[in-house]
Coordinates of C-alpha atoms in Angstrom, one line a residue:
X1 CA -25.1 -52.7 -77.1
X2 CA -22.3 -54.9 -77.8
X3 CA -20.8 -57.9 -75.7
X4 CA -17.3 -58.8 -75.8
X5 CA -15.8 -62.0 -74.7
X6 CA -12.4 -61.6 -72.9
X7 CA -11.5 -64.6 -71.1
X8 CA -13.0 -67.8 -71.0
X9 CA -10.1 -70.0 -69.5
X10 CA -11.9 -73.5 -68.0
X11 CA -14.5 -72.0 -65.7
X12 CA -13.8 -68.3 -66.0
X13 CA -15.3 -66.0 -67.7
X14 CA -14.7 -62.5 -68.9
X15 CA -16.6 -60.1 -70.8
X16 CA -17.2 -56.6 -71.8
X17 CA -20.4 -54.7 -72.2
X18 CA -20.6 -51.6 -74.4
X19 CA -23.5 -49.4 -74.0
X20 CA -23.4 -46.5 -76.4
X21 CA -24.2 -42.7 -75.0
X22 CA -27.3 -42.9 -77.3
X23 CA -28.8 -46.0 -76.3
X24 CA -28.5 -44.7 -73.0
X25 CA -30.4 -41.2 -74.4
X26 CA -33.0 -43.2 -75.8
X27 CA -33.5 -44.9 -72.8
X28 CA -33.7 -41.9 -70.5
X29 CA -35.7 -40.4 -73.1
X30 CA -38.4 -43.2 -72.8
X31 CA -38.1 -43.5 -69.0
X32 CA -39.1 -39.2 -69.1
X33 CA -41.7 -39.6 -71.5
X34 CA -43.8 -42.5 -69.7
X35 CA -43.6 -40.7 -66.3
X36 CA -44.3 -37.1 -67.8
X37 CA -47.8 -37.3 -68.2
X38 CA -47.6 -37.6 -64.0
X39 CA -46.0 -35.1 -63.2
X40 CA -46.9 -31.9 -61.4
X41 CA -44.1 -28.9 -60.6
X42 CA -44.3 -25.4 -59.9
X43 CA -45.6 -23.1 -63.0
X44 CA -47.1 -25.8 -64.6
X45 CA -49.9 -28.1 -65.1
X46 CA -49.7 -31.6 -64.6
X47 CA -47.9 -33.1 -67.6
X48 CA -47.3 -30.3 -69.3
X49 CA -44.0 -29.8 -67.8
X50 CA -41.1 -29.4 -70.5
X51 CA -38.6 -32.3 -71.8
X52 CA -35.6 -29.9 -70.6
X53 CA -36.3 -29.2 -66.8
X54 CA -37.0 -33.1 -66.4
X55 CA -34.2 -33.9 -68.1
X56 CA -32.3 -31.2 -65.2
X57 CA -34.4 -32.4 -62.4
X58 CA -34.5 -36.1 -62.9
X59 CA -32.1 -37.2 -65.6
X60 CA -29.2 -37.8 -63.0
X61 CA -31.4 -40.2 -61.6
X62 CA -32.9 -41.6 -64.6
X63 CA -29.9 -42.7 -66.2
X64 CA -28.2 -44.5 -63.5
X65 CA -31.4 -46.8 -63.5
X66 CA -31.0 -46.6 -66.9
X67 CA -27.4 -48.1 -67.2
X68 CA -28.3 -50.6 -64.2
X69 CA -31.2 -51.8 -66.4
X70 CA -28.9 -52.1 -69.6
X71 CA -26.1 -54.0 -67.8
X72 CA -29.5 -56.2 -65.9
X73 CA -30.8 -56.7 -69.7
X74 CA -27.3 -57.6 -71.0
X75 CA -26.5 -60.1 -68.5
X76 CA -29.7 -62.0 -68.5
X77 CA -29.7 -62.5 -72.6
X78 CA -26.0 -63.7 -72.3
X79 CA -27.0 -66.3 -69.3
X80 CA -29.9 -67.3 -71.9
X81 CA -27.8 -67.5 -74.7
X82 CA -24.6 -69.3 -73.4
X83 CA -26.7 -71.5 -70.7
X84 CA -23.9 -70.7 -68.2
X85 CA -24.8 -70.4 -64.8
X86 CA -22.4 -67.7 -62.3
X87 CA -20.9 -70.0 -59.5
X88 CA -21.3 -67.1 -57.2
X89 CA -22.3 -63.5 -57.5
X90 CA -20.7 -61.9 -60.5
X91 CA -18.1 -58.5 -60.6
X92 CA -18.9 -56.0 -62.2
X93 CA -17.4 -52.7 -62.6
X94 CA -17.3 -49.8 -64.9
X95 CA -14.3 -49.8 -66.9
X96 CA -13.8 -45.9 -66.9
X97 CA -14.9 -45.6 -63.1
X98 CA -14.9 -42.0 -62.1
X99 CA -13.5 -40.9 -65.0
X100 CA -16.9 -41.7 -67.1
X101 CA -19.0 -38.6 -68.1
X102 CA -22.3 -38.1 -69.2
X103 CA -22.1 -38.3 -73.1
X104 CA -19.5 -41.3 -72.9
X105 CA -20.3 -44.5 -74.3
X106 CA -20.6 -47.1 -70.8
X107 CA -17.9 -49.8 -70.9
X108 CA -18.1 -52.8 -68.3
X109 CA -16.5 -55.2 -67.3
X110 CA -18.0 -58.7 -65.9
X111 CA -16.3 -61.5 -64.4
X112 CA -17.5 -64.9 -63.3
X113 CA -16.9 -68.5 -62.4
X114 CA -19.5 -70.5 -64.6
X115 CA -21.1 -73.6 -62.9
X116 CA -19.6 -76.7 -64.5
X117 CA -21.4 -79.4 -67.0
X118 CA -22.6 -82.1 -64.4
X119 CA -22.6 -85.4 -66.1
X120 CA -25.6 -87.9 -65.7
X121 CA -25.2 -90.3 -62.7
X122 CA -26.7 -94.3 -63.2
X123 CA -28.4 -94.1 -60.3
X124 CA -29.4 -97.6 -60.6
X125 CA -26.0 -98.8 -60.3
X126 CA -25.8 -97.3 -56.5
X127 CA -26.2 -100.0 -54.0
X128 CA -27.0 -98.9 -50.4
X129 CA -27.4 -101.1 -47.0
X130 CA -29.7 -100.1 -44.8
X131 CA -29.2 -100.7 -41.2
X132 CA -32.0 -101.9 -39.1
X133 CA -32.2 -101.9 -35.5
X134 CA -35.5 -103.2 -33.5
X135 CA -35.8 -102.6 -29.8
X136 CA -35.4 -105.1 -27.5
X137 CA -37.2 -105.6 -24.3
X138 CA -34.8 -104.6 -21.9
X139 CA -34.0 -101.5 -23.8
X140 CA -38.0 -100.9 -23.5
X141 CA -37.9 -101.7 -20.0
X142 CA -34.5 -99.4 -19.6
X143 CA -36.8 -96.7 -21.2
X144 CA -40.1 -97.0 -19.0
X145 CA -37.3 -97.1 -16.1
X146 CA -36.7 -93.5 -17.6
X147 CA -40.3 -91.9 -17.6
X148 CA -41.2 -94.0 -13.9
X149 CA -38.2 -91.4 -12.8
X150 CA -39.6 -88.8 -14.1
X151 CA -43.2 -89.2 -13.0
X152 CA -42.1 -90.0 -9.3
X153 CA -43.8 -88.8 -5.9
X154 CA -42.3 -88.3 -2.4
X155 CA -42.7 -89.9 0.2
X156 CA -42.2 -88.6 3.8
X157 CA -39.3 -89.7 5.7
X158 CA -37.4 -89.7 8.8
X159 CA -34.2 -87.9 9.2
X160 CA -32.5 -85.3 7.4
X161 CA -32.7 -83.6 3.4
X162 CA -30.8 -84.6 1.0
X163 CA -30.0 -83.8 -2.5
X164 CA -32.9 -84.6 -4.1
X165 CA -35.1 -85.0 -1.9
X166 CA -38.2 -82.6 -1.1
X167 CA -38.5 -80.1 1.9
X168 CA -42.1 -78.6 2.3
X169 CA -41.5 -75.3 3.1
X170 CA -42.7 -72.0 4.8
X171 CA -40.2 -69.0 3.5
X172 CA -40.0 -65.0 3.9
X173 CA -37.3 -63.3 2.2
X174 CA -35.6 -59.9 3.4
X175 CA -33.4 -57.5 2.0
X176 CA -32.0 -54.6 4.5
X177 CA -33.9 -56.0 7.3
X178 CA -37.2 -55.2 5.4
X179 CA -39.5 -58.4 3.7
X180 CA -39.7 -57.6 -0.3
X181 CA -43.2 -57.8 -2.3
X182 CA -43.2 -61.6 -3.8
X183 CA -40.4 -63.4 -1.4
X184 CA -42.9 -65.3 0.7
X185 CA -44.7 -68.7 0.6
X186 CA -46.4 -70.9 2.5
X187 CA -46.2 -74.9 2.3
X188 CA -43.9 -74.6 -0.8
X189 CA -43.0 -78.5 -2.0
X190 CA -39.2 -77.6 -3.2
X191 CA -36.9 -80.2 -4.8
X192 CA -33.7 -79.9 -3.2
X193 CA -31.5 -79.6 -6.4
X194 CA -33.5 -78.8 -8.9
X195 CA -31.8 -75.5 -9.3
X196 CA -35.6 -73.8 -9.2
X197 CA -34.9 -71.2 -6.5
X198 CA -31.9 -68.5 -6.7
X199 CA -28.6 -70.0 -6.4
X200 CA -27.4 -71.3 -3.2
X201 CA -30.9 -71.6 -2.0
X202 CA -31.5 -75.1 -2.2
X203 CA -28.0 -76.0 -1.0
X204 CA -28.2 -74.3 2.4
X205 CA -31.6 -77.1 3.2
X206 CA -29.2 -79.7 2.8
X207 CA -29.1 -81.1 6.0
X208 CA -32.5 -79.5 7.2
X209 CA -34.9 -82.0 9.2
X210 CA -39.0 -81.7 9.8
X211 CA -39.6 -78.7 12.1
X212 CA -36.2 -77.3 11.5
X213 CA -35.9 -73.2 11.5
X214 CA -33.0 -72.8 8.7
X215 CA -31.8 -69.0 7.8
X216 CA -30.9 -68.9 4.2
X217 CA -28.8 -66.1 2.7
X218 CA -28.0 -65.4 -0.9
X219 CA -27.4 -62.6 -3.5
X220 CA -30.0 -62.4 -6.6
X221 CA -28.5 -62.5 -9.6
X222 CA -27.3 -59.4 -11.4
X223 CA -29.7 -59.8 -14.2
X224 CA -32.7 -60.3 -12.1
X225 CA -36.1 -59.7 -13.2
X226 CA -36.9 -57.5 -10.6
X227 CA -34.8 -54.6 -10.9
X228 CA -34.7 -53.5 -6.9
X229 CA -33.3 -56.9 -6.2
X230 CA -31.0 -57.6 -8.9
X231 CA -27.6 -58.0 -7.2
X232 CA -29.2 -57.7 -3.6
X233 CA -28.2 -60.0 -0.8
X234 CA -31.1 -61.7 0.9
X235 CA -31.8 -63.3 4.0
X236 CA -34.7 -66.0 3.7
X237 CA -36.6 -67.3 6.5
X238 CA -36.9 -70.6 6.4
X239 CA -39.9 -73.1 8.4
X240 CA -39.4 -76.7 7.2
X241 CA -42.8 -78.9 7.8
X242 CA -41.6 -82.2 5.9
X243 CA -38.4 -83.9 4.6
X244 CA -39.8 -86.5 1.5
X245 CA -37.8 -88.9 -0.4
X246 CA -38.6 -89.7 -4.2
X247 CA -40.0 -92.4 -5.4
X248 CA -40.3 -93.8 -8.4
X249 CA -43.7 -94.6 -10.2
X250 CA -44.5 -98.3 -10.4
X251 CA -44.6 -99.6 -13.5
X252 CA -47.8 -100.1 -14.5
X253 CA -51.1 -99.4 -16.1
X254 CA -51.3 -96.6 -14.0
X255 CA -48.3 -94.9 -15.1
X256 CA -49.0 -95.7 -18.4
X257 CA -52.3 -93.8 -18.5
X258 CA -49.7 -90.7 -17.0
X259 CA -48.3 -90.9 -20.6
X260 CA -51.4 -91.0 -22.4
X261 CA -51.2 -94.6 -23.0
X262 CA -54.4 -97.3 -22.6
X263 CA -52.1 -99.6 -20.5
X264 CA -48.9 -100.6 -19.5
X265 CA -48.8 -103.0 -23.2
X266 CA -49.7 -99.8 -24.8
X267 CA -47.0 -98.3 -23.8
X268 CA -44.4 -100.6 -24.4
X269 CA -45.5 -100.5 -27.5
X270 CA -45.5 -96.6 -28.2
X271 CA -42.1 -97.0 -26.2
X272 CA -40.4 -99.7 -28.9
X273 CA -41.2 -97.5 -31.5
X274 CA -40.1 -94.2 -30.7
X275 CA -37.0 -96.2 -30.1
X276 CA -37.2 -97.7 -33.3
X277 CA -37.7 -94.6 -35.1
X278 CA -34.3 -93.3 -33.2
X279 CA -32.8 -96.3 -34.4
X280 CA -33.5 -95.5 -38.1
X281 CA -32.9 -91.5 -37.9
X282 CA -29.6 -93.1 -36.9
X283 CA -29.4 -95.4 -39.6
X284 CA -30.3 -93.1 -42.4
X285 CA -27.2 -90.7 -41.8
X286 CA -25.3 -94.1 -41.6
X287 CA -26.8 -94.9 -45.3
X288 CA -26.7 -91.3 -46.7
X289 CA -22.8 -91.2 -45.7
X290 CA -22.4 -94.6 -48.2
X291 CA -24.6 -93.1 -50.5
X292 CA -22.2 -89.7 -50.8
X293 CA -19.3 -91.9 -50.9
X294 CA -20.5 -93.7 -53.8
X295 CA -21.8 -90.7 -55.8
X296 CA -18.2 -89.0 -55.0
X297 CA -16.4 -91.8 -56.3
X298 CA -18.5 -91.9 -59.6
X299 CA -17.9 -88.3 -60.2
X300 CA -15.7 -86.3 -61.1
X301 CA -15.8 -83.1 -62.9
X302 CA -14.0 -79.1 -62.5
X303 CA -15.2 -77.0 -59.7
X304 CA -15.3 -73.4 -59.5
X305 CA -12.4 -72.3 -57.5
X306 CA -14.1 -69.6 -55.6
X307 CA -17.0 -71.7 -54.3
X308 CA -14.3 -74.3 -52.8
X309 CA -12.1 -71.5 -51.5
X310 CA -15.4 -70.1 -49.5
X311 CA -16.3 -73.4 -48.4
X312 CA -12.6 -74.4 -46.8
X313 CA -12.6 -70.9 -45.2
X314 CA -16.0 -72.0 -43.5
X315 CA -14.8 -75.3 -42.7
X316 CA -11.7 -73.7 -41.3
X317 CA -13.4 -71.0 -39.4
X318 CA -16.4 -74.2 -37.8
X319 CA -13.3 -76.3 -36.3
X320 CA -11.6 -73.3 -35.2
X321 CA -14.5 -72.5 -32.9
X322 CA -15.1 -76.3 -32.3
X323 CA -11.3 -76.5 -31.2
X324 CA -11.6 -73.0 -29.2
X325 CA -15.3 -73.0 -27.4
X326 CA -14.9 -69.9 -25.2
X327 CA -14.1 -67.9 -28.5
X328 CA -17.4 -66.6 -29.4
X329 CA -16.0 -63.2 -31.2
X330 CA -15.3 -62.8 -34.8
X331 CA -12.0 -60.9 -33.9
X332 CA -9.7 -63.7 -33.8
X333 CA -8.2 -62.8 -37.5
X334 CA -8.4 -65.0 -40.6
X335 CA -7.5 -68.2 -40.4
X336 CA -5.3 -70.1 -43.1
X337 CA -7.0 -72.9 -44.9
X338 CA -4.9 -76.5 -44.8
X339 CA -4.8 -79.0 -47.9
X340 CA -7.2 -81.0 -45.4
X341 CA -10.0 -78.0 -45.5
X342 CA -9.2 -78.2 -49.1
X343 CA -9.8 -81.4 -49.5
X344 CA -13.1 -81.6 -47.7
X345 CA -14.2 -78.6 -49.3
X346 CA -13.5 -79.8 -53.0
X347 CA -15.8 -82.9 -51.6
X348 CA -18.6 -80.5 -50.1
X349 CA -18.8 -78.6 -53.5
X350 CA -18.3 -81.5 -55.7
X351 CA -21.2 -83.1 -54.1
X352 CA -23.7 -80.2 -53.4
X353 CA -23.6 -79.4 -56.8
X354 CA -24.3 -82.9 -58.1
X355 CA -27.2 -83.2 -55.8
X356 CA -28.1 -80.1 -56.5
X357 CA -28.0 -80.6 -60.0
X358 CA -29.8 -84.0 -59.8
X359 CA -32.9 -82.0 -57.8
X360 CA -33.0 -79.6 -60.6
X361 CA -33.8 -82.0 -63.3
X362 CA -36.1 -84.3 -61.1
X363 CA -37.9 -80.7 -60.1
X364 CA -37.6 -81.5 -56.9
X365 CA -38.4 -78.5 -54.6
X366 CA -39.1 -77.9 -50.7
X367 CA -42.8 -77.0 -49.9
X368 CA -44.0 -74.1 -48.1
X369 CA -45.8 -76.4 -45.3
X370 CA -42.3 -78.1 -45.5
X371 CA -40.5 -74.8 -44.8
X372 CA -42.7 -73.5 -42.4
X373 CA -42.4 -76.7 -39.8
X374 CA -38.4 -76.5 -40.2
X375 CA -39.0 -72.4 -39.0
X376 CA -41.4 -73.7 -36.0
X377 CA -38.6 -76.4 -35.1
X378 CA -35.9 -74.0 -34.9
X379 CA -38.0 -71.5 -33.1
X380 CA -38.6 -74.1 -30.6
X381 CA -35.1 -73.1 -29.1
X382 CA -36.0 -70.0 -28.0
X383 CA -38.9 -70.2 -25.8
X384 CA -40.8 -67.5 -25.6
X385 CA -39.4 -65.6 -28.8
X386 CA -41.4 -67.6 -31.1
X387 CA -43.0 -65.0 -33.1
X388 CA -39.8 -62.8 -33.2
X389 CA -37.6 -65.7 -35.1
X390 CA -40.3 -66.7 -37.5
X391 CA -40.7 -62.9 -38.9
X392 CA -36.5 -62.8 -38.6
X393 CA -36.5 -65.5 -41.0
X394 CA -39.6 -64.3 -42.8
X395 CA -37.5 -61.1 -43.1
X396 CA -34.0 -62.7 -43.8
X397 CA -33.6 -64.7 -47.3
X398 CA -30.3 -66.0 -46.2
X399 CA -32.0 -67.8 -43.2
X400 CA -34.3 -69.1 -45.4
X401 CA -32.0 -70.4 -47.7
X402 CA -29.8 -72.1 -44.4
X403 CA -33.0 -73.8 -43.6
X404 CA -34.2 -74.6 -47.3
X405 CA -30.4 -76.5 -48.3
X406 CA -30.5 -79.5 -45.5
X407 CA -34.4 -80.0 -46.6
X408 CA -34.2 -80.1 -50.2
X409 CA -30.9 -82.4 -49.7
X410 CA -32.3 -84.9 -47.8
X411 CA -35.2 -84.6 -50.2
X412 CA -32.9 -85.7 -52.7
X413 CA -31.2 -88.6 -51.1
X414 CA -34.1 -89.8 -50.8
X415 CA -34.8 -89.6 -54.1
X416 CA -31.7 -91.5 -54.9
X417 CA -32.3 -94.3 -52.8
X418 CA -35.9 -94.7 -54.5
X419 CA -33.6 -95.3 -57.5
X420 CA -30.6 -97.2 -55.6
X421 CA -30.5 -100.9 -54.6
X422 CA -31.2 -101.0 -51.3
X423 CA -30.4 -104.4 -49.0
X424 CA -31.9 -103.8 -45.1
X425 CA -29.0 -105.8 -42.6
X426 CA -30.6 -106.4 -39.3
X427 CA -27.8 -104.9 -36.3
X428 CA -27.6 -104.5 -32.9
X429 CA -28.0 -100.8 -31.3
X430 CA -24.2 -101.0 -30.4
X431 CA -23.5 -102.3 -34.2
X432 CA -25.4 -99.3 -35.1
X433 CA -23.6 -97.1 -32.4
X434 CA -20.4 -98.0 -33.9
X435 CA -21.1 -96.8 -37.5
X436 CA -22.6 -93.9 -36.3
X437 CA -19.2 -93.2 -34.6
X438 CA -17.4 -93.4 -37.6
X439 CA -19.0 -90.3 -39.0
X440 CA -17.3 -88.9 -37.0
X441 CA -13.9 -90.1 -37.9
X442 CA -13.9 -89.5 -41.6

């Protein structure tokens, strides 16, 4: 086998592979031999059958695993030998294509973008601020306001329903003139609002007072559950017993042991520091960004040209749909790259490949339990299709690796800080508001 260098032009890299007709033979050859003792066919007994007919009934076979395993063998040595590492996948072709016989030496051709050198970074010499934001009490109290609203009770009261208020409720539903299996209930406590019954139900009690017969028509939704109502109009009968008002929770130990908490003190305290711990999620995106400033300025070295092209097409393609929301297709054509995608791209690349580089030396890796809770948060948006998204990703390794990259990042940066200066500057929550929104403008 012989290798043949025929472009190496900054980051590119060219080569051809020879494999001669008999290293292939000997190869088959070997592959026949090992697998003969196995094998059984018609007129013989196993093992015994001849070189020949295996070479007719499985050297086809046989020798395109054969020159798959030569060009596999060939590539890894050179990646061992040179230290390069491809940027992306490599191309490979045969040089001869359909023109190659059996008997013909195998010629092909490879082509790849090498990973650049990544000089060392003086990580020491980064200096980060961390911004640090402790809640205040009438934030706290702004938040308990929060959870009182959302453990209230109702109240009877005079006069009619309103949006939001409660109607206890008698109801039979009807479709054709005849009641339907399941569209009946009896003192049924309904929020007016809550968008908890089919739509235009709770509407159409606005207005209803205590004793009040109300006749409620609607149409169930074409993707009903229940298939002999989906898209049916329906005429509900409606008995209201009670009008209540909401109310919210006091404020007090009370509620507090609602949430869990001992007491009210408790809770102000589990309060302030889920705050808090907003506050410094906040603050550490606010940090990381002046960390990857730094490091970009620091560094600067050649970047494979196809990694950045695929990167602006991405970014291209993520504010197209941003800037077009109804658009959900993939049919809308390609869409040209600007010097701005270009830009940010070259920035993307320049520092994923740093940190990435940095990870690799440290041995920094993301941990099985650390994988598995990132699969169970992200499953945690489709309720009730758990179990189908974990064994999509189980099944999926580019999934895995979408999940895996923001992980081992972040498990980076914060190795980087460990090694950075790192002065904590006491803010406001509308200081810290203010640099988060600037995120946003770079």
């Amino acid at each position: 086998m012989q290798v043949t260098e025929t472009q190496n032009d900054g980051l590119k890299r060219g080569y051809e592979i020879t494999i001669t007709a008999k290293e292939l033979d000997e190869k088959v050859t070997a592959k026949l031999s090992e697998a003969q003792p196995e094998i059984e066919m018609k007129g013989f007994r196993k093992g015994k059958v001849p070189m020949a007919m295996l070479r007719k009934q499985f050297g086809p076979r046989i020798l395109g695993e054969a020159m798959q395993e030569s060009v596999d063998g060939a590539m890894s040595e050179h990646f061992e030998k040179t230290g390069d590492r491809p940027a992306m996948q490599p191309k490979i072709e045969m040089k001869d294509g359909e023109d190659w016989k059996e008997g013909d030496d195998v010629v092909v051709t490879v082509e790849y973008e090498a990973l650049p050198e990544i000089p060392d970074v003086d990580l020491s010499g980064v200096k980060l601020e961390r911004l640090v934001v402790k809640a205040n009490e009438g934030e706290v109290n702004e938040a308990l306001e929060s959870l009182a609203a959302t453990a209230k009770n109702f109240e009877t009261k005079e006069g009619k329903a309103e949006n939001g208020d409660q109607v206890v409720i008698d109801f039979e539903g009807f479709v054709d003139g005849e009641a339907f299996e399941g569209g009946k209930g009896e003192g049924y406590p309904l929020e007016v609002g809550s968008g908890s019954f089919i739509p235009g139900f709770e509407e159409q009690l606005v207005g209803a007072k205590a004793d009040d017969d109300v006749e409620v028509t609607v149409t169930f939704p074409t993707e009903y559950g229940a298939e002999h109502l989906a898209g049916k109009e329906a005429l509900f009968k409606c008995k209201v017993h009670e009008v209540k008002a909401p109310k919210a929770a006091e404020i007090d130990d009370e509620m507090a042991k609602q949430f869990g908490a001992e007491d009210l003190a408790a809770l102000k305290a589990q309060v302030a520091e889920r705050l808090e711990a907003e506050y410094q999620g906040a603050a550490r995106q606010v940090m990381k960004r002046g960390l990857l400033d730094q490091l970009d300025d620091q560094v600067k070295f050649d970047l494979p040209p196809s990694l950045v092209e695929a990167e602006a097409k991405q970014i291209a393609h993520q504010l197209y749909h941003e800037e077009n929301p109804d658009d959900h297709g993939h049919d809308h054509g390609e869409i040209e790259t600007t010097e701005e995608h270009n830009t940010l791209a070259e920035r993307r690349v320049r520092l994923g490949l740093l940190l990435a580089e940095i990870g690799r030396k440290q041995e920094i890796e993301v941990s099985d339990a650390e994988m598995t809770q990132a699969i169970m948060n992200q499953a945690r948006q489709y309720p009730g299709q758990e179990r189908a998204f974990f064994e999509f990703v189980q099944q999926n390794p580019q999934m895995q690796q979408q999940l895996r990259a923001p992980l081992f990042e972040d498990k980076v940066v914060d190795y980087i800080a460990g090694e950075a200066k790192v002065d904590d500057k006491e803010v406001t929550k509308e200081e810290l508001q203010k640099e988060i929104e600037k995120l946003d403008e770079l």
